[in-house]
PDB file of C-alpha atoms in Angstrom:
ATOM      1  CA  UNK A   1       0.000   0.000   0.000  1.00  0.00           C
ATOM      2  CA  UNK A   2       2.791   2.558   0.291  1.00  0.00           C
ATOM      3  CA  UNK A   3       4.232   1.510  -3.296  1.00  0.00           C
ATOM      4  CA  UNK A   4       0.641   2.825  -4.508  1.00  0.00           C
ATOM      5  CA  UNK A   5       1.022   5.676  -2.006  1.00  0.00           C
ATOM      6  CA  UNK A   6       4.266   6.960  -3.306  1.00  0.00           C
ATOM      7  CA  UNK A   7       2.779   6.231  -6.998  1.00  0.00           C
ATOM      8  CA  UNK A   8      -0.064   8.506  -6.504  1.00  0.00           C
ATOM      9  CA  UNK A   9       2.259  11.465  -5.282  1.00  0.00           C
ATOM     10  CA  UNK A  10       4.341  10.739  -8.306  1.00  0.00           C
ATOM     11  CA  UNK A  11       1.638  10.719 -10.590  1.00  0.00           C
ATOM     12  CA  UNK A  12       1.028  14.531 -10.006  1.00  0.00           C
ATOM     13  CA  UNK A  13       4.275  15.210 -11.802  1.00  0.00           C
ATOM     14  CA  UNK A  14       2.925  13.839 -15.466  1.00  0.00           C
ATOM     15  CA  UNK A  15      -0.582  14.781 -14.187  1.00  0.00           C
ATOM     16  CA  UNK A  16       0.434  18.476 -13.950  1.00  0.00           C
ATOM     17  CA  UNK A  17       2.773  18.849 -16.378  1.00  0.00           C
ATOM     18  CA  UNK A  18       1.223  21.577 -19.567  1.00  0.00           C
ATOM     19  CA  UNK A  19       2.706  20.238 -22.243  1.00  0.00           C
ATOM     20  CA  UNK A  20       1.068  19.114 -25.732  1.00  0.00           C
ATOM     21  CA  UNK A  21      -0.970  16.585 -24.453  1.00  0.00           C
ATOM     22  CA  UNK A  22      -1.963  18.513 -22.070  1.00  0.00           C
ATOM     23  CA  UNK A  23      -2.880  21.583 -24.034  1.00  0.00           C
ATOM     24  CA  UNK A  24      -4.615  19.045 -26.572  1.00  0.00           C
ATOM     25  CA  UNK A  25      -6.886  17.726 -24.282  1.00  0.00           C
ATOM     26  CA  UNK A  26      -8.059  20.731 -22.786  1.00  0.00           C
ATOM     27  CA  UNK A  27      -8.537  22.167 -26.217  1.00  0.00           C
ATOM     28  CA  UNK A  28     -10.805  18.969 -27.450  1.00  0.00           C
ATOM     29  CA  UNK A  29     -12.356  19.076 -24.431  1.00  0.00           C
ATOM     30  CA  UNK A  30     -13.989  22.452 -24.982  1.00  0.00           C
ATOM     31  CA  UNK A  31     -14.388  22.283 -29.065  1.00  0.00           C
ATOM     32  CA  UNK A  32     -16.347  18.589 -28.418  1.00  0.00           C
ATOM     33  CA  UNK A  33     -17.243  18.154 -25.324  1.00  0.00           C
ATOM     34  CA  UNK A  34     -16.410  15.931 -22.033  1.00  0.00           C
ATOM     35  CA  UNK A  35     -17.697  12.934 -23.819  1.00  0.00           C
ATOM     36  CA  UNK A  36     -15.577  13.174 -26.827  1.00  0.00           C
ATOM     37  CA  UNK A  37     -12.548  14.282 -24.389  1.00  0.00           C
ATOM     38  CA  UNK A  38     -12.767  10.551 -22.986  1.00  0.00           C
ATOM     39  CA  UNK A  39     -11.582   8.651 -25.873  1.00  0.00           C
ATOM     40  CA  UNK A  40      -8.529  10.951 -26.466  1.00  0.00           C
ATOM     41  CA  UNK A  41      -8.014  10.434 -22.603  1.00  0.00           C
ATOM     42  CA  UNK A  42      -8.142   6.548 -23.364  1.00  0.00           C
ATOM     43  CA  UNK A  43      -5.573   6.988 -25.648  1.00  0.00           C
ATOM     44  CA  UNK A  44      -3.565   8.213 -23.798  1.00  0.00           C
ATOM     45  CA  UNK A  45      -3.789   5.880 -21.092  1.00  0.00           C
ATOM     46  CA  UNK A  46      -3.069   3.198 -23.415  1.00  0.00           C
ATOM     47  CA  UNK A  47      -0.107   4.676 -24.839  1.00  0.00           C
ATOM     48  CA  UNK A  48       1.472   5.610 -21.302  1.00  0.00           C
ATOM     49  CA  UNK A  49       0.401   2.035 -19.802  1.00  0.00           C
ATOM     50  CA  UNK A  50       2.053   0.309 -22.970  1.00  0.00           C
ATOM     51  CA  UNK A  51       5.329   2.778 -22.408  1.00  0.00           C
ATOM     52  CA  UNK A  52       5.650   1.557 -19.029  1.00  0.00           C
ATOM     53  CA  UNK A  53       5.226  -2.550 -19.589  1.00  0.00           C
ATOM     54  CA  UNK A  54       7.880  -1.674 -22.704  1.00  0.00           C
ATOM     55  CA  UNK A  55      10.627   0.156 -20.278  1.00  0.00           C
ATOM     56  CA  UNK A  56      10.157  -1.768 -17.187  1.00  0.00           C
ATOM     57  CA  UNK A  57      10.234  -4.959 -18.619  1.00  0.00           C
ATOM     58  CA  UNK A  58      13.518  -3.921 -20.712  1.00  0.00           C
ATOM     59  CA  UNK A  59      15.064  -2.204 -17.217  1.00  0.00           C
ATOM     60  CA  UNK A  60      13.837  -5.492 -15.085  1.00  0.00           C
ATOM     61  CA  UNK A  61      16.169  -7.755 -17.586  1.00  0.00           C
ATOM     62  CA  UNK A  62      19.065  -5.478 -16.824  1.00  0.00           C
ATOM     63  CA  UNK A  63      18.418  -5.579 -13.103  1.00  0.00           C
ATOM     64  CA  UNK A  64      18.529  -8.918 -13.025  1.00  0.00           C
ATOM     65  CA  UNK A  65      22.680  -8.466 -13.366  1.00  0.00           C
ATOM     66  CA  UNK A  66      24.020  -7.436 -10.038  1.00  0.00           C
ATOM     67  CA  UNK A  67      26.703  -5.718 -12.167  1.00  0.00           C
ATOM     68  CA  UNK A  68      24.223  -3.647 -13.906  1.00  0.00           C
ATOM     69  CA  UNK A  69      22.192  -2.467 -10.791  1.00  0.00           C
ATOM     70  CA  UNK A  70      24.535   0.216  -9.248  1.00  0.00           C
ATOM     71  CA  UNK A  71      25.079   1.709 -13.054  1.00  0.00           C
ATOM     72  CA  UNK A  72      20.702   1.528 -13.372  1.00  0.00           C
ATOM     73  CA  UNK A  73      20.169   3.397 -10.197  1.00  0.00           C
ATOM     74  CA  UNK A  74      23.044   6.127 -10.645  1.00  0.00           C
ATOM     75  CA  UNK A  75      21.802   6.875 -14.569  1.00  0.00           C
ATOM     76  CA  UNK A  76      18.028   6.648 -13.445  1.00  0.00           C
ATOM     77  CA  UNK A  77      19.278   9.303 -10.926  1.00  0.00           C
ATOM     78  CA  UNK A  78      20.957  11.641 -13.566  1.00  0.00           C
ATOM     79  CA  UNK A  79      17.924  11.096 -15.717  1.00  0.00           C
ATOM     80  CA  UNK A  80      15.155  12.324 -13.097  1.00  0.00           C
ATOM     81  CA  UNK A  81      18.168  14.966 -12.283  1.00  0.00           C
ATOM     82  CA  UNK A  82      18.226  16.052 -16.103  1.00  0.00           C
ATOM     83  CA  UNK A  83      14.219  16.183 -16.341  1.00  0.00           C
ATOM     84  CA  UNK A  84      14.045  18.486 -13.713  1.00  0.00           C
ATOM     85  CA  UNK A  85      16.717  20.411 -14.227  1.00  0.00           C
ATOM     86  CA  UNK A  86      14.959  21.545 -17.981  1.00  0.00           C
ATOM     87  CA  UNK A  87      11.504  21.683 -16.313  1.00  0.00           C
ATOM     88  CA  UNK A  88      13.144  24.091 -14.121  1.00  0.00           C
ATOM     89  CA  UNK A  89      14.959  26.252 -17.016  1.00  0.00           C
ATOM     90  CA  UNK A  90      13.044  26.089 -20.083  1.00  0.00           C
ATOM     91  CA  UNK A  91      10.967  28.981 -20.850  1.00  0.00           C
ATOM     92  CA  UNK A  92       7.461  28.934 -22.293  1.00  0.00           C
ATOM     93  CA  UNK A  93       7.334  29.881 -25.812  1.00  0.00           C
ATOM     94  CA  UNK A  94       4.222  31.822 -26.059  1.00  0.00           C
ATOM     95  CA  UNK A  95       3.248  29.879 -28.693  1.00  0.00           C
ATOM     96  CA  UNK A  96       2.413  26.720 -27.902  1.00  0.00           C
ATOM     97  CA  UNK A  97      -0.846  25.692 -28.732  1.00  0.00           C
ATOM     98  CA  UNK A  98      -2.216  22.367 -29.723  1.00  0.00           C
ATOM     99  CA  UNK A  99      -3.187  21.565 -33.172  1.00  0.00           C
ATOM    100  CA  UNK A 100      -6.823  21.954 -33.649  1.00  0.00           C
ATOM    101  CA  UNK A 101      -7.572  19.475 -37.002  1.00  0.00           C
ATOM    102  CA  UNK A 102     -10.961  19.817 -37.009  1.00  0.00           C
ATOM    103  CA  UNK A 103     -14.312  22.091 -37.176  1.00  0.00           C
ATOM    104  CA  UNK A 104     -16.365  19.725 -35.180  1.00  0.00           C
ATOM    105  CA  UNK A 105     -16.167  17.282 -37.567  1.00  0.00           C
ATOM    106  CA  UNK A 106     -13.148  15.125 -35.794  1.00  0.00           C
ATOM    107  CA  UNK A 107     -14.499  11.264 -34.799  1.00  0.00           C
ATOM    108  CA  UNK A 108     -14.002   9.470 -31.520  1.00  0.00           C
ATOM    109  CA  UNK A 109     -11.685   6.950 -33.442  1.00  0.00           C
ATOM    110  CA  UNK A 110      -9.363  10.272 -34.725  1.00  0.00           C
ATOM    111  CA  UNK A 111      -9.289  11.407 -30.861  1.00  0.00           C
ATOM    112  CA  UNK A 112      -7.979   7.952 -29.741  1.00  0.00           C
ATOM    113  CA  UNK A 113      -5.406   7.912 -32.394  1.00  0.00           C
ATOM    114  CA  UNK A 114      -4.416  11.260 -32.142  1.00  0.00           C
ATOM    115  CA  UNK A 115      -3.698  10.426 -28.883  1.00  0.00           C
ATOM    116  CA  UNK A 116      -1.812   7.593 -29.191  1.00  0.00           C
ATOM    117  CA  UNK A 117       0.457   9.280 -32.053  1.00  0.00           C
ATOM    118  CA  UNK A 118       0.744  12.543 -29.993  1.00  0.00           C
ATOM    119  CA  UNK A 119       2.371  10.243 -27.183  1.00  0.00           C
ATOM    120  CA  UNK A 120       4.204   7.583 -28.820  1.00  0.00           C
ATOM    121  CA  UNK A 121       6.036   9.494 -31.076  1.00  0.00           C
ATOM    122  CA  UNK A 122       7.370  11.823 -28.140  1.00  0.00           C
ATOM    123  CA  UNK A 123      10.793  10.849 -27.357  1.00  0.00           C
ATOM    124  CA  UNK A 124      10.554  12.716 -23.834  1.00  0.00           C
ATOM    125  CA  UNK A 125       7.382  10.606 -23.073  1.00  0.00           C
ATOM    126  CA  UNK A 126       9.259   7.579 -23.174  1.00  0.00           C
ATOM    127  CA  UNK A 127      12.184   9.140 -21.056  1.00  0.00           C
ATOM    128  CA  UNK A 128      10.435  10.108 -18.665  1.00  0.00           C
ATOM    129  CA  UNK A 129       8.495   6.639 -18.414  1.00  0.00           C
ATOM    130  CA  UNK A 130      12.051   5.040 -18.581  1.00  0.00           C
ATOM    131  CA  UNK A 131      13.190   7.156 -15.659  1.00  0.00           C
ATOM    132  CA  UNK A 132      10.020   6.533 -13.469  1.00  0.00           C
ATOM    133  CA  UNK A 133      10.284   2.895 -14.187  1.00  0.00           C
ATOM    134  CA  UNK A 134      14.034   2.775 -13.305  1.00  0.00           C
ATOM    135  CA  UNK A 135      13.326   4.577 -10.127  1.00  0.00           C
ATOM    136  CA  UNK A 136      10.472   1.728  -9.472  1.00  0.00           C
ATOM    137  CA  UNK A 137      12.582  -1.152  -9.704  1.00  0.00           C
ATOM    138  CA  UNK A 138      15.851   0.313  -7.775  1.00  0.00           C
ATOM    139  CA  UNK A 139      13.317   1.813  -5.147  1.00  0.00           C
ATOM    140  CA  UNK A 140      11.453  -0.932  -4.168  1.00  0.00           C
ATOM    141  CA  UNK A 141      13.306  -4.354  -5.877  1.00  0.00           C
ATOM    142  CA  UNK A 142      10.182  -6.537  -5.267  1.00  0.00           C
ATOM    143  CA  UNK A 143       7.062  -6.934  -8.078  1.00  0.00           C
ATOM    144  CA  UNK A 144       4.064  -6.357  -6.420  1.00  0.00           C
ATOM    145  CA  UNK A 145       5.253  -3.320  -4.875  1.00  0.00           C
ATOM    146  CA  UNK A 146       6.517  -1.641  -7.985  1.00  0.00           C
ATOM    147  CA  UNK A 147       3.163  -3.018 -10.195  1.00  0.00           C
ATOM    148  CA  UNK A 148       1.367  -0.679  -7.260  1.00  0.00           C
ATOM    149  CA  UNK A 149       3.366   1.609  -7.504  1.00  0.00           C
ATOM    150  CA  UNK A 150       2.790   1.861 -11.228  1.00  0.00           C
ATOM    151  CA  UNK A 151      -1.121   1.618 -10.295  1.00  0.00           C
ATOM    152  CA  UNK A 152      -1.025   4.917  -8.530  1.00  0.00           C
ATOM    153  CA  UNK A 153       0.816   6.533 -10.947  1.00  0.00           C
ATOM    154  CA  UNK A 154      -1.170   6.062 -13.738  1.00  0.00           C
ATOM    155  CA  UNK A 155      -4.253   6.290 -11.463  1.00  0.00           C
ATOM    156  CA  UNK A 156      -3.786   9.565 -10.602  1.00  0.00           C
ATOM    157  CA  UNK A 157      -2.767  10.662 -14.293  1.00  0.00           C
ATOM    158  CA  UNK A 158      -5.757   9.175 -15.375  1.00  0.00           C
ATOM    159  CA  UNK A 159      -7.953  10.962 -12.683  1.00  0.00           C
ATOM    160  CA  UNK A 160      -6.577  14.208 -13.240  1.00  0.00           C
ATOM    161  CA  UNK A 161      -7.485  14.049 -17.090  1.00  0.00           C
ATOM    162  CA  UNK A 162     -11.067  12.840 -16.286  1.00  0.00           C
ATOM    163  CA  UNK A 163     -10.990  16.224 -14.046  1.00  0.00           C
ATOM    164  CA  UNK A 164      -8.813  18.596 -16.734  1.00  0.00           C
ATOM    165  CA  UNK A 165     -11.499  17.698 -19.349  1.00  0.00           C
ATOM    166  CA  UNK A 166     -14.603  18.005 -16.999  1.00  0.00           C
ATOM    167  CA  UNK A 167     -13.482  21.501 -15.974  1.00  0.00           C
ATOM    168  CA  UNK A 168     -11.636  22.583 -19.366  1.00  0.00           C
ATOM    169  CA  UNK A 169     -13.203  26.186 -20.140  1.00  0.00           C
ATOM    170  CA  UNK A 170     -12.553  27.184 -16.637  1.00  0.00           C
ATOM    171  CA  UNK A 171      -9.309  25.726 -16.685  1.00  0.00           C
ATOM    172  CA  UNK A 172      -8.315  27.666 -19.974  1.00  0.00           C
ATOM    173  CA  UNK A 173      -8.961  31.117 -18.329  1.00  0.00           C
ATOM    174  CA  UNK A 174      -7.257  30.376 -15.085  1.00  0.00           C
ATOM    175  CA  UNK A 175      -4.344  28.767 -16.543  1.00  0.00           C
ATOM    176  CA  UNK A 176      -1.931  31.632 -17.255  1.00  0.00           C
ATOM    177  CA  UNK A 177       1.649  32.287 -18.328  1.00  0.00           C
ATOM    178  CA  UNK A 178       2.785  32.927 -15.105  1.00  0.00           C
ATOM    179  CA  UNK A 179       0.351  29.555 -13.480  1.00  0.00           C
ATOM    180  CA  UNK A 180       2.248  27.123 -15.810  1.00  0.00           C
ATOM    181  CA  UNK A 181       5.662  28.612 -14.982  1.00  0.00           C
ATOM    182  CA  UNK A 182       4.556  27.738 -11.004  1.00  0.00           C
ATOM    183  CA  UNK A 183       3.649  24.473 -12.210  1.00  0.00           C
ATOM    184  CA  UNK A 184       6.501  23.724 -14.008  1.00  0.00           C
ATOM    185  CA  UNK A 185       8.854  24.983 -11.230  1.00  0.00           C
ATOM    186  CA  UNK A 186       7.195  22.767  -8.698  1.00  0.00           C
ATOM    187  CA  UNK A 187       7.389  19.569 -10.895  1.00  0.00           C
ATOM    188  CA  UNK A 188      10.738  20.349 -11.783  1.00  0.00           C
ATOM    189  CA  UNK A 189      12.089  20.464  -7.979  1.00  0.00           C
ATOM    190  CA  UNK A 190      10.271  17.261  -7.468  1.00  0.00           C
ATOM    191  CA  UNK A 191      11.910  15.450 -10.297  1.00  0.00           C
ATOM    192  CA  UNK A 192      15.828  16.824  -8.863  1.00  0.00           C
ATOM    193  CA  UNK A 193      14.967  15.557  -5.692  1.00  0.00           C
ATOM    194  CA  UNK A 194      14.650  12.158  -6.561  1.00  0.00           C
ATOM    195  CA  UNK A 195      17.051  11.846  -9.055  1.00  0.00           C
ATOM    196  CA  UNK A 196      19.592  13.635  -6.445  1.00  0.00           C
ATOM    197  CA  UNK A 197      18.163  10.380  -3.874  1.00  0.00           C
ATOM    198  CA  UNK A 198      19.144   8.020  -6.687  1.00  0.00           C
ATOM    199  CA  UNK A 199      22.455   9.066  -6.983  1.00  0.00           C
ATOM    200  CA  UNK A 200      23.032   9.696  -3.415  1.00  0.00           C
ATOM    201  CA  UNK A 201      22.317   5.477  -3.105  1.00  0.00           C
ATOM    202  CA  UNK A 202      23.720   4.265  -6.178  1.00  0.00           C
ATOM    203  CA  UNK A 203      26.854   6.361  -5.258  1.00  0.00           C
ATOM    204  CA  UNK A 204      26.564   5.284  -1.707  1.00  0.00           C
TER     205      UNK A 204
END
């Protein structure tokens, strides 16, 4: 139960962070509704969940060498250290905005795919899935805590979607400039931390 714990406080990190996806599905959320919102959110869900199986499964293998395991936990570290660090620096554009393909006219099946191809072709997705799965495995080196711990991850991301598209027009006019920049601070501090406690114990 505190694998699922520490996967639902982790889970605010992707669950927060405003980038495309994020943008996107606020954006279909208000041009077709909540109920039209849901199958891009499925998507999504699908394409993290699949991410995760794909990058835990490859970093288990490696575990599995006792030579491996102090290398896995000190590049996991710089990893999580590296995300946060560019959370932390990188300045919003101004012009980021997610592409709006359609009048109205855009199917449940082009949400879900949109989705998918908005996330799987996203080469920081998969880092940062790759990072939180590394962390998993040198955290808590048993199964059924890191498969909770993956539970309240994606729980929480999935939630927090359900909610961002429920509440999308108000969320547009609240969510400002200076609001992401908070948000991206935050998430950026949490991601250093842990990747300075992974290299703290894989150098230790």
């Amino acid at each position: 139960m505190i694998a699922y714990l520490i996967g639902l406080f982790t889970g605010l990190v992707p669950a927060f962070s405003t980038g495309p996806v994020f943008l996107t599905l606020v954006q279909h959320a208000i041009d077709h509704g909540f109920k039209r919102a849901v199958y891009f959110i499925v998507g999504v869900a699908l394409t993290d969940t699949s991410i995760i199986i794909l990058t835990w499964l490859g970093l288990s293998q490696l575990s599995d060498r006792s030579e491996t395991s102090v290398e896995l936990t000190i590049g996991g570290g710089v990893l999580l250290l590296l995300f946060g660090l560019v959370f932390i620096l990188k300045k919003e554009s101004g012009t980021q905005t997610p592409q709006n393909s359609s009048s109205g006219h855009l199917h449940k099946f082009g949400l879900f795919t949109q989705a998918i191809m908005l996330n799987a072709i996203n080469p920081i997705v998969w880092g940062f899935w790759a990072a939180i799965s590394n962390y998993a495995i040198t955290e808590f080196h048993d199964t059924t805590q890191e498969l909770l711990f993956f539970a309240g991850v994606l729980n929480m991301v999935w939630i927090t979607d359900i909610l961002k598209a429920y509440y999308a027009q108000r969320l547009k006019k609240v969510l400002s400039d200076r609001i992401k920049r908070y948000i991206k601070l935050g998430i950026g501090v949490v991601l250093a931390l842990l990747g300075v406690k992974m290299l703290v114990e894989g150098l230790l």
